Amino acid sequence: MRVPLLIARRYFRSKNKRNIITIISNISMIGVAVGTMALIIVLSVFNGLEDLVRTLYGKSDPNLVISATKGKAFDVDRTFLMKLENTPGVALLTEVIEDNALLQYHDRQMVVKMRGLSDNYFGQSQIDANIREGDHRLRRDSLELALVGAGVQHELSITLNNRLAPMRLLYPRNTPGKKTLQIDPDKAFNEQDLIAGGVFLIEQHIDDSYIFVPLEFAQRLLNYGTRRTALYVKVGQSFEIEQVKEQLRKQLGSDFKVQDSDEQHVSLFKAIKVEKLFVFITFTLILLIASLNIFFSLSMLVIDKKKDIAVLLAMGANQKTVRRTFLYVGAIVALVGAATGLVLGVTLCWLQQRFGFVSMGMATSVVDAYPVKMQASDIIFTCMSIILITLAVSIRPALNASRLDVRENL
């Protein structure tokens, strides 16, 4: 065994429990352990929240969305659609028209996001599993129906399948391509009546503002004609989404953008990642503060072991050996604390994943317990931070130890 590591282990395993240096070292280990455990747990919770968001939006999000780079809508024809449908990996193509509209029901009204969908939409979406009331169909024989979000239904007190009191949707009447609005209120809006056939419960943002209607209904109300705001693509099971996305981007050119599920909600995922980064920085600073005790304990240990250092130097040890000895002492203190914190943090995260003993505390929450997901990258970055912090707080006492005057301490 190398001499510096052997001496460092003996200093670390000192039997003098009443020594103030030992007490400070133990406090340092506890601080590093608690900080490491907290960092692992908090980062795992953020990973779990990110996965939860993906799961929630995945219930209604298509694999890929094609939209215009400039403007809100683009023209499509049968040739264009067939070209996309024949692209390898494209299993299903859904036409979409989405815009704001005014929804009236009895004497109540609100602005909603109206999404017009072609009949094959439910072949690529899992939204039928999120129907809280009614069913997911947008058409029953020749009768057109709407799916409304649970928040919209609650806000307007909408009754399902009420043919005597249908919903009324209004949209400003204008000429396509021209931003003109009629002054006469009787001619200012296109109006269409529609019956609510089902209520969905997906995610609060969608539930509180969206209604789904047949594509033909949206065409008539919005006067869109052959224009579409998006095309939804379902990727075949034997194909990679990333490969199909890149192929469609090359095929469509710069006039269109093709986005996967994460890119459709890039601002939300970016916010989660930024919060996770700031939490990581904050807890790393807490670890740094906890590790300052290592600096003090090493400084006191250098003072306490002056004669031992002088003997080592007199026996032929060089300054490098002395410096490494005290660096190893700091490393042992930090690594023991970090290893304890990692074990505790991983164990608690595993228990939360398995048993969910920490609940959300809300009856209306999407999941009962806090979502947790451990990632190897978080553990690696945590260990790297601890190593850098340990080196930062240990280097000064180690340098001081290697610069002691032998003659003054013999």
PDB file of C-alpha atoms in Angstrom, residues 9-142:
ATOM      1  CA  ARG A   9      -6.282   5.903   6.654  1.00  0.00           C
ATOM      2  CA  ARG A  10      -4.665   5.846  10.109  1.00  0.00           C
ATOM      3  CA  TYR A  11      -5.516   9.527  10.652  1.00  0.00           C
ATOM      4  CA  PHE A  12      -9.081   8.909   9.468  1.00  0.00           C
ATOM      5  CA  ARG A  13      -9.540   5.887  11.746  1.00  0.00           C
ATOM      6  CA  SER A  14      -8.164   7.650  14.816  1.00  0.00           C
ATOM      7  CA  LYS A  15      -9.406   6.051  18.075  1.00  0.00           C
ATOM      8  CA  ASN A  16      -9.415   9.331  19.933  1.00  0.00           C
ATOM      9  CA  LYS A  17     -13.151  10.005  19.733  1.00  0.00           C
ATOM     10  CA  ARG A  18     -12.941  13.021  21.988  1.00  0.00           C
ATOM     11  CA  ASN A  19     -10.586  14.769  19.613  1.00  0.00           C
ATOM     12  CA  ILE A  20     -12.254  17.896  18.217  1.00  0.00           C
ATOM     13  CA  ILE A  21     -10.696  17.138  14.822  1.00  0.00           C
ATOM     14  CA  THR A  22     -12.480  13.776  14.711  1.00  0.00           C
ATOM     15  CA  ILE A  23     -15.762  15.414  15.678  1.00  0.00           C
ATOM     16  CA  ILE A  24     -15.440  18.021  12.898  1.00  0.00           C
ATOM     17  CA  SER A  25     -14.559  15.279  10.404  1.00  0.00           C
ATOM     18  CA  ASN A  26     -17.675  13.333  11.382  1.00  0.00           C
ATOM     19  CA  ILE A  27     -19.775  16.462  10.990  1.00  0.00           C
ATOM     20  CA  SER A  28     -18.234  16.936   7.540  1.00  0.00           C
ATOM     21  CA  MET A  29     -19.133  13.383   6.527  1.00  0.00           C
ATOM     22  CA  ILE A  30     -22.701  13.797   7.742  1.00  0.00           C
ATOM     23  CA  GLY A  31     -23.059  17.102   5.875  1.00  0.00           C
ATOM     24  CA  VAL A  32     -21.717  15.619   2.637  1.00  0.00           C
ATOM     25  CA  ALA A  33     -23.948  12.547   3.038  1.00  0.00           C
ATOM     26  CA  VAL A  34     -27.102  14.611   3.622  1.00  0.00           C
ATOM     27  CA  GLY A  35     -26.282  16.978   0.745  1.00  0.00           C
ATOM     28  CA  THR A  36     -25.550  14.108  -1.646  1.00  0.00           C
ATOM     29  CA  MET A  37     -28.722  12.264  -0.647  1.00  0.00           C
ATOM     30  CA  ALA A  38     -30.851  15.389  -1.103  1.00  0.00           C
ATOM     31  CA  LEU A  39     -29.276  16.132  -4.492  1.00  0.00           C
ATOM     32  CA  ILE A  40     -29.932  12.608  -5.793  1.00  0.00           C
ATOM     33  CA  ILE A  41     -33.542  12.654  -4.556  1.00  0.00           C
ATOM     34  CA  VAL A  42     -34.384  16.107  -5.954  1.00  0.00           C
ATOM     35  CA  LEU A  43     -32.817  15.392  -9.361  1.00  0.00           C
ATOM     36  CA  SER A  44     -34.692  12.076  -9.511  1.00  0.00           C
ATOM     37  CA  VAL A  45     -37.977  13.862  -8.772  1.00  0.00           C
ATOM     38  CA  PHE A  46     -37.345  16.279 -11.647  1.00  0.00           C
ATOM     39  CA  ASN A  47     -36.632  13.311 -13.928  1.00  0.00           C
ATOM     40  CA  GLY A  48     -39.892  11.755 -12.787  1.00  0.00           C
ATOM     41  CA  LEU A  49     -41.833  14.962 -13.463  1.00  0.00           C
ATOM     42  CA  GLU A  50     -40.320  15.187 -16.944  1.00  0.00           C
ATOM     43  CA  ASP A  51     -41.398  11.613 -17.696  1.00  0.00           C
ATOM     44  CA  LEU A  52     -44.858  12.318 -16.252  1.00  0.00           C
ATOM     45  CA  VAL A  53     -45.285  15.296 -18.599  1.00  0.00           C
ATOM     46  CA  ARG A  54     -44.246  13.121 -21.555  1.00  0.00           C
ATOM     47  CA  THR A  55     -46.769  10.477 -20.507  1.00  0.00           C
ATOM     48  CA  LEU A  56     -49.595  13.003 -20.128  1.00  0.00           C
ATOM     49  CA  TYR A  57     -49.016  14.680 -23.468  1.00  0.00           C
ATOM     50  CA  GLY A  58     -48.277  11.344 -25.129  1.00  0.00           C
ATOM     51  CA  LYS A  59     -51.921  10.378 -24.670  1.00  0.00           C
ATOM     52  CA  SER A  60     -53.005  13.013 -27.166  1.00  0.00           C
ATOM     53  CA  ASP A  61     -49.821  13.941 -29.037  1.00  0.00           C
ATOM     54  CA  PRO A  62     -49.073  12.358 -32.421  1.00  0.00           C
ATOM     55  CA  ASN A  63     -45.641  10.925 -33.118  1.00  0.00           C
ATOM     56  CA  LEU A  64     -44.860  13.791 -35.518  1.00  0.00           C
ATOM     57  CA  VAL A  65     -46.512  17.099 -36.429  1.00  0.00           C
ATOM     58  CA  ILE A  66     -46.021  18.805 -39.784  1.00  0.00           C
ATOM     59  CA  SER A  67     -46.727  22.551 -39.805  1.00  0.00           C
ATOM     60  CA  ALA A  68     -45.788  25.624 -41.814  1.00  0.00           C
ATOM     61  CA  THR A  69     -42.578  27.479 -41.007  1.00  0.00           C
ATOM     62  CA  LYS A  70     -44.239  30.804 -41.832  1.00  0.00           C
ATOM     63  CA  GLY A  71     -47.881  31.609 -41.297  1.00  0.00           C
ATOM     64  CA  LYS A  72     -50.598  29.683 -39.522  1.00  0.00           C
ATOM     65  CA  ALA A  73     -51.887  27.478 -42.338  1.00  0.00           C
ATOM     66  CA  PHE A  74     -50.791  25.930 -45.625  1.00  0.00           C
ATOM     67  CA  ASP A  75     -52.553  24.548 -48.684  1.00  0.00           C
ATOM     68  CA  VAL A  76     -52.809  20.801 -49.265  1.00  0.00           C
ATOM     69  CA  ASP A  77     -54.084  18.716 -52.147  1.00  0.00           C
ATOM     70  CA  ARG A  78     -54.505  15.014 -52.781  1.00  0.00           C
ATOM     71  CA  THR A  79     -51.148  14.724 -54.557  1.00  0.00           C
ATOM     72  CA  PHE A  80     -49.334  16.332 -51.612  1.00  0.00           C
ATOM     73  CA  LEU A  81     -51.085  14.055 -49.097  1.00  0.00           C
ATOM     74  CA  MET A  82     -50.420  10.894 -51.121  1.00  0.00           C
ATOM     75  CA  LYS A  83     -46.749  11.798 -51.388  1.00  0.00           C
ATOM     76  CA  LEU A  84     -46.535  11.997 -47.598  1.00  0.00           C
ATOM     77  CA  GLU A  85     -48.613   8.847 -47.066  1.00  0.00           C
ATOM     78  CA  ASN A  86     -46.246   6.896 -49.340  1.00  0.00           C
ATOM     79  CA  THR A  87     -43.186   7.984 -47.354  1.00  0.00           C
ATOM     80  CA  PRO A  88     -41.568   4.931 -45.677  1.00  0.00           C
ATOM     81  CA  GLY A  89     -42.482   4.848 -42.007  1.00  0.00           C
ATOM     82  CA  VAL A  90     -45.675   6.928 -42.300  1.00  0.00           C
ATOM     83  CA  ALA A  91     -48.456   4.626 -41.078  1.00  0.00           C
ATOM     84  CA  LEU A  92     -51.223   7.219 -40.776  1.00  0.00           C
ATOM     85  CA  LEU A  93     -51.703  10.848 -41.801  1.00  0.00           C
ATOM     86  CA  THR A  94     -54.337  13.031 -40.124  1.00  0.00           C
ATOM     87  CA  GLU A  95     -55.441  16.450 -41.375  1.00  0.00           C
ATOM     88  CA  VAL A  96     -55.870  19.135 -38.706  1.00  0.00           C
ATOM     89  CA  ILE A  97     -57.399  22.608 -38.571  1.00  0.00           C
ATOM     90  CA  GLU A  98     -56.906  24.457 -35.285  1.00  0.00           C
ATOM     91  CA  ASP A  99     -57.892  27.996 -34.335  1.00  0.00           C
ATOM     92  CA  ASN A 100     -59.568  30.028 -31.622  1.00  0.00           C
ATOM     93  CA  ALA A 101     -63.357  30.250 -31.630  1.00  0.00           C
ATOM     94  CA  LEU A 102     -66.089  31.604 -29.376  1.00  0.00           C
ATOM     95  CA  LEU A 103     -68.156  28.859 -27.740  1.00  0.00           C
ATOM     96  CA  GLN A 104     -71.656  29.693 -26.497  1.00  0.00           C
ATOM     97  CA  TYR A 105     -73.903  27.452 -24.442  1.00  0.00           C
ATOM     98  CA  HIS A 106     -77.169  28.885 -23.119  1.00  0.00           C
ATOM     99  CA  ASP A 107     -76.208  32.274 -21.614  1.00  0.00           C
ATOM    100  CA  ARG A 108     -72.533  31.413 -21.052  1.00  0.00           C
ATOM    101  CA  GLN A 109     -69.620  31.778 -23.410  1.00  0.00           C
ATOM    102  CA  MET A 110     -65.838  31.417 -23.553  1.00  0.00           C
ATOM    103  CA  VAL A 111     -63.023  31.449 -26.099  1.00  0.00           C
ATOM    104  CA  VAL A 112     -61.775  27.932 -26.811  1.00  0.00           C
ATOM    105  CA  LYS A 113     -59.162  26.251 -28.966  1.00  0.00           C
ATOM    106  CA  MET A 114     -61.104  24.374 -31.626  1.00  0.00           C
ATOM    107  CA  ARG A 115     -59.260  21.475 -33.241  1.00  0.00           C
ATOM    108  CA  GLY A 116     -60.826  20.011 -36.369  1.00  0.00           C
ATOM    109  CA  LEU A 117     -59.716  16.420 -36.994  1.00  0.00           C
ATOM    110  CA  SER A 118     -60.154  14.013 -39.872  1.00  0.00           C
ATOM    111  CA  ASP A 119     -61.906  10.724 -39.130  1.00  0.00           C
ATOM    112  CA  ASN A 120     -58.709   8.657 -38.812  1.00  0.00           C
ATOM    113  CA  TYR A 121     -57.358  10.704 -35.870  1.00  0.00           C
ATOM    114  CA  PHE A 122     -58.343   8.152 -33.264  1.00  0.00           C
ATOM    115  CA  GLY A 123     -56.320   5.518 -35.095  1.00  0.00           C
ATOM    116  CA  GLN A 124     -53.133   7.173 -33.877  1.00  0.00           C
ATOM    117  CA  SER A 125     -54.207   8.745 -30.566  1.00  0.00           C
ATOM    118  CA  GLN A 126     -54.933   7.197 -27.182  1.00  0.00           C
ATOM    119  CA  ILE A 127     -57.461   9.869 -26.301  1.00  0.00           C
ATOM    120  CA  ASP A 128     -60.318   7.327 -26.398  1.00  0.00           C
ATOM    121  CA  ALA A 129     -58.855   5.909 -23.170  1.00  0.00           C
ATOM    122  CA  ASN A 130     -59.242   9.345 -21.536  1.00  0.00           C
ATOM    123  CA  ILE A 131     -62.945   9.848 -22.156  1.00  0.00           C
ATOM    124  CA  ARG A 132     -64.579  10.639 -18.829  1.00  0.00           C
ATOM    125  CA  GLU A 133     -68.148  10.791 -20.093  1.00  0.00           C
ATOM    126  CA  GLY A 134     -69.866   9.882 -23.366  1.00  0.00           C
ATOM    127  CA  ASP A 135     -67.709   8.384 -26.142  1.00  0.00           C
ATOM    128  CA  HIS A 136     -64.872   9.499 -28.375  1.00  0.00           C
ATOM    129  CA  ARG A 137     -66.683   9.533 -31.715  1.00  0.00           C
ATOM    130  CA  LEU A 138     -66.884  12.806 -33.647  1.00  0.00           C
ATOM    131  CA  ARG A 139     -69.538  11.474 -35.971  1.00  0.00           C
ATOM    132  CA  ARG A 140     -72.555   9.268 -35.352  1.00  0.00           C
ATOM    133  CA  ASP A 141     -74.074   8.319 -38.711  1.00  0.00           C
ATOM    134  CA  SER A 142     -74.670  11.755 -40.304  1.00  0.00           C
TER     135      SER A 142
END
